[in-house]
Coordinates of C-alpha atoms in Angstrom, one line a residue:
M1 CA 64.5 134.9 87.5
F2 CA 66.7 131.8 87.9
S3 CA 66.1 130.8 84.3
Y4 CA 67.2 134.3 83.2
Y5 CA 70.4 134.1 85.2
L6 CA 71.0 130.6 83.8
L7 CA 70.6 132.0 80.3
L8 CA 73.1 134.7 81.1
G9 CA 75.5 132.1 82.5
V10 CA 75.3 130.1 79.2
R11 CA 75.9 133.3 77.2
S12 CA 78.9 134.2 79.5
L13 CA 80.7 131.1 78.3
R14 CA 81.1 132.9 74.9
R15 CA 82.8 135.9 76.5
N16 CA 86.5 135.6 76.7
P17 CA 86.4 132.1 75.3
A18 CA 90.1 131.4 76.0
L19 CA 89.6 132.3 79.7
T20 CA 86.4 130.3 79.9
A21 CA 88.1 127.3 78.3
L22 CA 91.0 127.5 80.8
M23 CA 88.5 127.5 83.8
V24 CA 86.5 124.6 82.5
L25 CA 89.7 122.6 81.7
T26 CA 91.2 123.4 85.1
L27 CA 88.0 122.2 86.9
A28 CA 87.7 119.2 84.7
I29 CA 91.2 118.0 85.4
G30 CA 90.9 118.4 89.1
V31 CA 87.5 116.6 89.2
A32 CA 88.7 113.8 86.9
A33 CA 91.7 113.1 89.0
S34 CA 89.6 113.0 92.2
V35 CA 86.7 111.0 90.8
S36 CA 89.0 108.4 89.1
T37 CA 90.8 107.7 92.4
L38 CA 87.5 107.7 94.4
T39 CA 85.9 105.3 92.0
I40 CA 88.6 102.7 92.5
L41 CA 88.6 103.2 96.3
H42 CA 84.8 103.1 96.4
V43 CA 84.6 99.7 94.8
M44 CA 87.7 98.3 96.6
A45 CA 86.3 99.3 100.0
G46 CA 82.8 98.1 99.3
N47 CA 81.1 94.9 100.2
P48 CA 82.0 92.0 97.8
I49 CA 79.0 89.9 98.7
P50 CA 76.4 92.1 100.4
Q51 CA 73.6 89.6 100.3
K52 CA 75.3 87.4 102.9
S53 CA 78.4 89.1 104.2
E54 CA 77.0 89.1 107.8
R55 CA 76.6 85.3 107.7
L56 CA 80.1 84.5 106.4
F57 CA 82.9 84.1 108.9
V58 CA 86.6 83.5 108.9
P59 CA 88.0 81.8 112.1
R60 CA 91.4 82.6 113.5
I61 CA 93.3 80.8 116.2
D62 CA 96.9 81.3 117.2
N63 CA 99.0 78.2 116.8
G64 CA 102.4 79.9 117.0
P65 CA 105.3 78.8 119.1
L66 CA 106.0 80.1 122.6
E67 CA 109.6 81.0 121.8
G68 CA 109.9 84.7 121.7
F69 CA 106.2 85.2 122.4
N70 CA 105.2 88.3 124.4
P71 CA 101.5 88.4 125.3
E72 CA 101.6 92.2 125.6
D73 CA 102.7 92.5 122.0
E74 CA 100.2 93.3 119.3
D75 CA 98.4 90.1 118.1
R76 CA 100.4 89.0 115.0
S77 CA 99.1 85.4 114.6
D78 CA 98.9 84.2 111.0
P79 CA 95.6 85.0 109.2
Q80 CA 95.5 81.5 107.6
A81 CA 95.0 78.1 109.2
S82 CA 97.0 74.9 109.3
Y83 CA 95.9 71.8 107.4
T84 CA 95.1 70.1 110.8
D85 CA 92.8 72.9 112.0
A86 CA 91.3 73.4 108.5
T87 CA 90.2 69.8 108.1
N88 CA 88.9 69.7 111.7
F89 CA 86.8 72.8 111.0
L90 CA 85.6 71.1 107.8
K91 CA 84.4 68.0 109.8
S92 CA 82.9 70.0 112.7
G93 CA 79.4 70.3 111.2
Q94 CA 79.2 73.9 112.4
G95 CA 77.1 76.4 110.5
E96 CA 75.1 75.8 107.4
R97 CA 78.2 75.4 105.1
R98 CA 82.0 75.1 105.5
A99 CA 84.7 75.6 103.0
V100 CA 88.5 75.1 102.9
L101 CA 90.7 76.4 100.1
Y102 CA 94.2 77.3 99.2
G103 CA 95.9 78.9 96.2
V104 CA 97.6 76.7 93.6
S105 CA 99.8 77.3 90.5
M106 CA 100.2 74.5 88.0
P107 CA 101.6 74.0 84.4
L108 CA 98.9 73.4 81.8
E109 CA 99.3 71.5 78.6
T110 CA 96.8 71.4 75.8
E111 CA 96.4 69.3 72.6
R112 CA 96.6 72.4 70.5
R113 CA 100.0 72.7 68.9
D114 CA 99.8 76.5 68.7
L115 CA 99.6 76.8 72.4
A116 CA 102.8 76.2 74.5
V117 CA 102.8 75.0 78.0
M118 CA 101.5 77.8 80.3
S119 CA 101.3 78.4 84.0
V120 CA 97.8 78.9 85.5
K121 CA 96.7 79.9 88.9
G122 CA 93.6 79.0 90.8
I123 CA 92.2 77.6 94.0
A124 CA 91.8 74.1 95.4
V125 CA 88.4 74.3 97.2
T126 CA 85.7 72.2 98.8
R127 CA 82.3 72.0 97.1
D128 CA 80.4 74.1 99.6
F129 CA 82.3 77.1 98.4
F130 CA 80.2 77.5 95.3
A131 CA 76.9 77.8 97.1
M132 CA 78.6 79.8 99.9
M133 CA 79.9 82.5 97.5
D134 CA 77.1 82.3 94.9
V135 CA 79.5 81.4 92.2
P136 CA 77.8 81.6 88.7
F137 CA 78.4 79.2 85.9
L138 CA 78.4 79.8 82.1
H139 CA 78.6 76.1 81.2
G140 CA 78.3 73.0 83.4
Q141 CA 78.2 73.1 87.1
A142 CA 80.3 72.4 90.2
W143 CA 81.7 68.9 90.7
T144 CA 79.4 66.5 92.6
D145 CA 79.6 65.2 96.1
A146 CA 80.7 61.9 94.7
D147 CA 83.6 63.6 92.9
E148 CA 84.6 65.3 96.0
R149 CA 84.6 62.1 98.1
A150 CA 86.6 60.3 95.5
A151 CA 89.0 63.2 95.0
A152 CA 88.2 62.9 91.3
D153 CA 90.4 64.6 88.6
V154 CA 87.9 67.3 87.6
V155 CA 88.4 71.0 87.0
I156 CA 86.5 74.2 86.5
L157 CA 87.8 76.9 84.1
S158 CA 87.4 80.6 84.0
N159 CA 85.6 81.9 80.9
A160 CA 88.8 83.6 79.7
L161 CA 90.8 80.4 80.0
A162 CA 88.1 78.3 78.4
E163 CA 88.0 80.7 75.4
K164 CA 91.8 80.6 75.1
L165 CA 91.9 76.8 75.1
F166 CA 88.6 75.8 73.3
G167 CA 87.3 79.0 71.6
A168 CA 83.6 79.6 71.8
A169 CA 82.7 75.9 72.1
N170 CA 81.4 74.5 75.3
P171 CA 84.4 72.6 76.8
V172 CA 82.4 70.6 79.4
G173 CA 83.5 67.0 79.2
K174 CA 86.8 67.8 77.5
R175 CA 90.2 67.2 79.1
I176 CA 93.2 69.2 79.9
R177 CA 96.6 68.2 81.4
L178 CA 97.6 69.8 84.7
K179 CA 100.9 68.8 86.2
D180 CA 101.2 65.4 84.5
T181 CA 97.5 64.5 85.2
Q182 CA 94.5 64.5 82.9
Y183 CA 91.6 66.5 84.3
Q184 CA 88.0 66.6 83.0
V185 CA 86.4 70.0 82.6
V186 CA 83.0 70.0 84.5
G187 CA 82.2 73.7 84.4
V188 CA 83.1 77.2 83.1
L189 CA 82.7 80.2 85.3
K190 CA 81.0 83.5 84.4
P191 CA 82.9 86.6 85.3
W192 CA 82.7 86.4 89.1
L193 CA 83.6 89.0 91.7
P194 CA 86.9 89.7 90.0
V195 CA 88.0 92.5 92.3
P196 CA 91.2 92.8 94.4
K197 CA 89.2 92.9 97.7
F198 CA 87.9 89.4 96.8
Y199 CA 91.4 88.1 96.2
R200 CA 92.2 89.2 99.8
L201 CA 88.9 87.7 101.0
I202 CA 89.8 84.2 99.8
G203 CA 93.4 84.6 100.9
S204 CA 94.8 83.7 97.6
G205 CA 96.5 85.4 94.6
A206 CA 94.3 83.4 92.3
F207 CA 91.8 85.2 90.1
A208 CA 94.0 88.2 89.7
D209 CA 94.9 87.0 86.2
E210 CA 92.9 85.8 83.2
D211 CA 94.0 82.1 83.4
E212 CA 92.2 80.6 86.3
I213 CA 91.2 77.1 87.5
M214 CA 89.3 75.6 90.4
L215 CA 89.8 71.9 91.4
P216 CA 88.6 69.8 94.4
F217 CA 90.5 70.3 97.6
A218 CA 90.8 66.6 98.1
T219 CA 92.2 66.1 94.6
A220 CA 94.8 68.7 95.2
I221 CA 95.9 67.1 98.4
R222 CA 95.9 63.6 96.7
H223 CA 98.2 64.9 94.0
R224 CA 100.4 66.9 96.5
T225 CA 99.7 70.1 94.6
D226 CA 102.0 72.7 96.2
P227 CA 100.4 75.9 97.5
E228 CA 100.9 78.9 95.3
G229 CA 102.9 81.6 97.1
S230 CA 104.6 81.6 100.5
V231 CA 103.7 79.3 103.4
S232 CA 104.0 80.5 107.0
C233 CA 105.6 77.8 109.2
L234 CA 105.8 80.1 112.2
G235 CA 109.5 80.4 112.4
R236 CA 110.2 76.7 111.6
A237 CA 111.9 75.5 108.4
E238 CA 109.5 74.5 105.7
P239 CA 109.1 70.7 106.2
G240 CA 108.2 69.5 102.7
W241 CA 104.8 68.2 101.6
Q242 CA 104.2 65.7 104.3
G243 CA 105.3 68.3 106.8
F244 CA 102.8 70.7 105.5
L245 CA 100.1 68.2 106.5
D246 CA 101.6 67.2 109.8
S247 CA 103.1 70.5 111.1
E248 CA 101.5 73.8 112.0
C249 CA 102.4 75.5 108.7
N250 CA 99.6 78.0 107.9
W251 CA 98.5 77.9 104.3
M252 CA 94.7 77.2 104.3
Q253 CA 91.8 79.6 104.3
V254 CA 88.6 78.6 106.1
F255 CA 85.0 80.0 105.8
F256 CA 81.9 79.2 107.7
E257 CA 78.4 80.2 106.6
T258 CA 75.6 80.4 109.2
K259 CA 71.9 80.5 108.6
S260 CA 71.7 84.0 110.1
A261 CA 74.0 86.6 111.7
A262 CA 72.7 85.4 115.1
G263 CA 74.7 82.2 114.5
R264 CA 77.9 84.0 115.2
A265 CA 77.7 83.5 119.0
E266 CA 77.3 79.7 118.6
L267 CA 80.2 79.6 116.2
Q268 CA 82.4 81.6 118.6
D269 CA 81.5 79.2 121.4
Y270 CA 82.6 76.3 119.2
L271 CA 85.9 78.0 118.3
D272 CA 86.7 78.7 121.9
S273 CA 85.9 75.0 122.9
Y274 CA 88.0 73.8 120.0
A275 CA 91.0 75.9 120.9
A276 CA 90.7 74.8 124.6
E277 CA 90.7 71.1 123.5
Q278 CA 93.7 71.6 121.2
R279 CA 95.6 73.3 124.1
K280 CA 94.9 70.2 126.3
L281 CA 96.4 68.1 123.4
G282 CA 99.5 70.3 123.4
R283 CA 99.0 71.6 119.9
L284 CA 98.2 75.2 120.8
K285 CA 100.7 76.9 123.1
R286 CA 99.7 80.5 123.1
K287 CA 96.6 81.7 125.0
Q288 CA 95.5 84.4 122.6
P289 CA 91.8 85.3 122.0
N290 CA 90.1 83.2 119.3
R291 CA 88.5 85.5 116.7
L292 CA 85.7 85.3 114.1
Y293 CA 85.6 87.9 111.4
D294 CA 82.7 88.6 109.1
V295 CA 83.4 89.7 105.6
M296 CA 83.8 93.4 106.1
Q297 CA 85.9 92.9 109.3
W298 CA 88.1 90.4 107.5
L299 CA 88.7 92.9 104.6
E300 CA 89.6 95.5 107.2
Y301 CA 91.9 93.2 109.0
R302 CA 93.6 92.2 105.7
K303 CA 93.9 95.9 104.9
V304 CA 92.4 95.5 101.4
V305 CA 92.3 99.3 101.0
A306 CA 95.9 100.0 101.8
N307 CA 97.2 103.2 103.3
D308 CA 99.0 104.1 100.1
S309 CA 95.6 104.0 98.3
R310 CA 94.1 106.3 100.9
L311 CA 97.2 108.6 100.4
A312 CA 96.5 108.6 96.7
A313 CA 93.0 109.8 97.4
W314 CA 94.3 112.7 99.6
L315 CA 96.8 113.6 96.9
A316 CA 93.9 113.7 94.3
F317 CA 92.0 116.0 96.6
G318 CA 95.1 118.2 97.0
F319 CA 95.3 118.4 93.3
L320 CA 91.7 119.5 93.1
L321 CA 92.4 122.1 95.7
L322 CA 95.2 123.5 93.6
C323 CA 92.9 123.6 90.6
L324 CA 90.4 125.5 92.7
V325 CA 93.0 128.1 93.5
N326 CA 93.7 128.5 89.8
T327 CA 90.0 128.8 89.1
I328 CA 89.6 131.5 91.6
G329 CA 92.3 133.6 89.9
L330 CA 90.7 133.0 86.5
L331 CA 87.2 134.0 87.8
L332 CA 88.6 137.2 89.3
A333 CA 90.1 138.1 86.0
K334 CA 86.9 137.2 84.2
F335 CA 84.6 139.2 86.5
S336 CA 86.9 142.2 86.9
V337 CA 86.4 143.2 83.2
R338 CA 82.7 143.3 83.7
A339 CA 82.7 146.1 86.4
S340 CA 81.0 148.5 84.1
E341 CA 78.2 146.0 83.4
V342 CA 77.7 145.6 87.1
G343 CA 77.8 149.4 87.7
I344 CA 75.0 149.9 85.1
R345 CA 72.8 147.2 86.5
R346 CA 73.3 148.6 90.0
A347 CA 72.4 152.1 88.7
L348 CA 69.2 150.7 87.2
G349 CA 68.1 149.3 90.5
A350 CA 69.7 145.8 90.8
S351 CA 70.6 144.9 94.4
R352 CA 73.9 143.4 95.5
K353 CA 71.9 140.2 96.3
E354 CA 70.7 140.0 92.7
I355 CA 74.2 140.6 91.3
F356 CA 75.5 137.9 93.6
R357 CA 72.9 135.4 92.4
Q358 CA 73.7 136.2 88.7
F359 CA 77.4 135.8 89.0
L360 CA 77.1 132.7 91.2
T361 CA 74.8 131.1 88.7
E362 CA 77.3 131.9 85.9
T363 CA 79.9 130.2 88.0
A364 CA 77.7 127.1 88.4
V365 CA 77.3 126.9 84.6
I366 CA 81.1 126.9 84.3
G367 CA 81.1 124.1 87.0
L368 CA 78.6 122.0 85.0
A369 CA 80.7 122.4 81.9
G370 CA 83.7 121.3 83.9
G371 CA 81.8 118.4 85.2
V372 CA 80.9 117.1 81.7
L373 CA 84.5 117.4 80.6
G374 CA 85.7 115.9 83.8
L375 CA 83.4 113.0 83.3
V376 CA 84.9 112.4 79.9
L377 CA 88.5 112.7 81.2
A378 CA 87.7 110.4 84.2
G379 CA 86.2 107.8 81.8
G380 CA 89.4 108.0 79.7
A381 CA 91.6 107.6 82.8
L382 CA 89.6 104.5 84.0
A383 CA 89.7 103.0 80.5
L384 CA 93.5 103.5 80.5
I385 CA 93.7 101.8 83.9
R386 CA 91.7 98.8 82.5
T387 CA 94.1 98.3 79.7
Q388 CA 97.2 98.6 81.9
S389 CA 96.2 96.5 84.9
K390 CA 94.4 93.1 84.8
E391 CA 93.9 93.3 88.6
L392 CA 92.0 96.5 88.3
N393 CA 90.2 95.7 85.1
A394 CA 86.9 94.9 86.5
I395 CA 86.7 97.6 89.1
A396 CA 87.7 100.5 87.0
N397 CA 84.1 101.3 86.1
M398 CA 82.1 104.3 87.2
D399 CA 78.7 103.5 88.7
W400 CA 75.7 105.8 89.0
Q401 CA 76.7 106.9 92.4
M402 CA 80.2 108.1 91.3
L403 CA 78.6 109.6 88.1
G404 CA 76.4 111.8 90.3
M405 CA 79.4 112.7 92.5
T406 CA 81.3 113.9 89.5
F407 CA 78.7 116.6 88.8
L408 CA 78.2 117.5 92.4
M409 CA 81.9 117.8 92.9
A410 CA 82.4 120.0 89.8
L411 CA 79.4 122.2 90.7
G412 CA 80.5 122.5 94.4
A413 CA 84.1 123.2 93.4
A414 CA 83.1 125.9 90.9
M415 CA 80.7 127.6 93.3
L416 CA 83.3 127.5 96.1
A417 CA 85.9 129.0 93.8
G418 CA 83.4 131.6 92.7
L419 CA 82.5 133.0 96.1
L420 CA 85.4 135.5 96.4
P421 CA 85.2 136.7 92.7
T422 CA 81.4 137.0 93.0
W423 CA 81.7 138.9 96.3
R424 CA 84.2 141.2 94.7
A425 CA 81.9 141.8 91.8
C426 CA 79.1 142.9 94.2
Q427 CA 81.3 145.6 95.7
V428 CA 81.4 147.7 92.5
T429 CA 80.4 151.3 93.1
P430 CA 77.9 152.4 90.4
A431 CA 78.8 156.1 90.5
I432 CA 82.4 155.5 89.8
Q433 CA 81.6 153.1 86.9
L434 CA 79.1 155.6 85.4
K435 CA 81.5 158.4 85.7
S436 CA 84.3 156.4 84.0
Q437 CA 82.0 155.5 81.1

């Protein structure tokens, strides 16, 4: 019987084609708006490195001044670390791996006459970072331990930047000029976690654009490579480069990787002991709790999925609700003209339950048609987002989970909208319809 109702539903699409087209389009637009927004939020709020996110930790201690400090206020210590603390953490031997990094922005000169001097962003990072974050390489590899100890002038390029500078050729071994210094290319990255939540994870605006570099942390310090973006000096005047190293300016990001999630307790004990020692030395003035964040906690703390993004999702659902109201009106109009058909079927012995099933199945067919069109519209919207925003380029893709949600949302929305019109259709009195005919 269901197959019969399904066939009737498909045939009903041909009746009142203009009305049917309006219903399908109304549902499709509402579903496309909701799914496009949810797709972006779904990926942004997800785990950027699920295979080890419970073993990666970001330490945070409060090295702010006592002036104006109120312990009862909400904890507002800077999320980044000073050079002193970062290098101490690096030398601590805690965990399986340790990484320190900061964002850089540098002018790049090439030997190609057709390319003008350009500004590139990236990160200065210690070597453990590559294994810690499972960074993949297209050509070459990370710099060696010897390069790191010697603060060698080596650099890693993104695939996009390598193609811009050298075309399809393997650039490993070639040289580029960054801020008046020749750097040798030792590796080229594959596309690698290029999502906004990962930019927030590493605490840098790097990797939000196509032109990206990575260079050794020690090399950047040796060349006095200024940090990209603002530096928090905790209310003090920015002291210049040497002051960055000597003062409590916060501009570094630190990561620890432990062998298992159970290593968190030991790492927390170290952090508490370190902070207590630094207080005795007079460096740390405030007695705020020392915190460790795993990856998902860190993303939540940094508010990677901002409130305005969540508001956009609610607005998309509000638009879907508006589309549902319009669909209810269109279904009422579509089913009301079939009163005589219902009256004849009831007179021939069909129950109200059977009429309800028939019309609800027809509504589901309209929902499926709206889902297909909504999928096409959502794909078009995401494609437009990819062309307009480099930052969202890699996340504006619909996965299988969101693909299934598209059809479920369209089907559920259509059936919800069809409840009232279907119930009204079941209330037709057969005798009145037969008499009128």
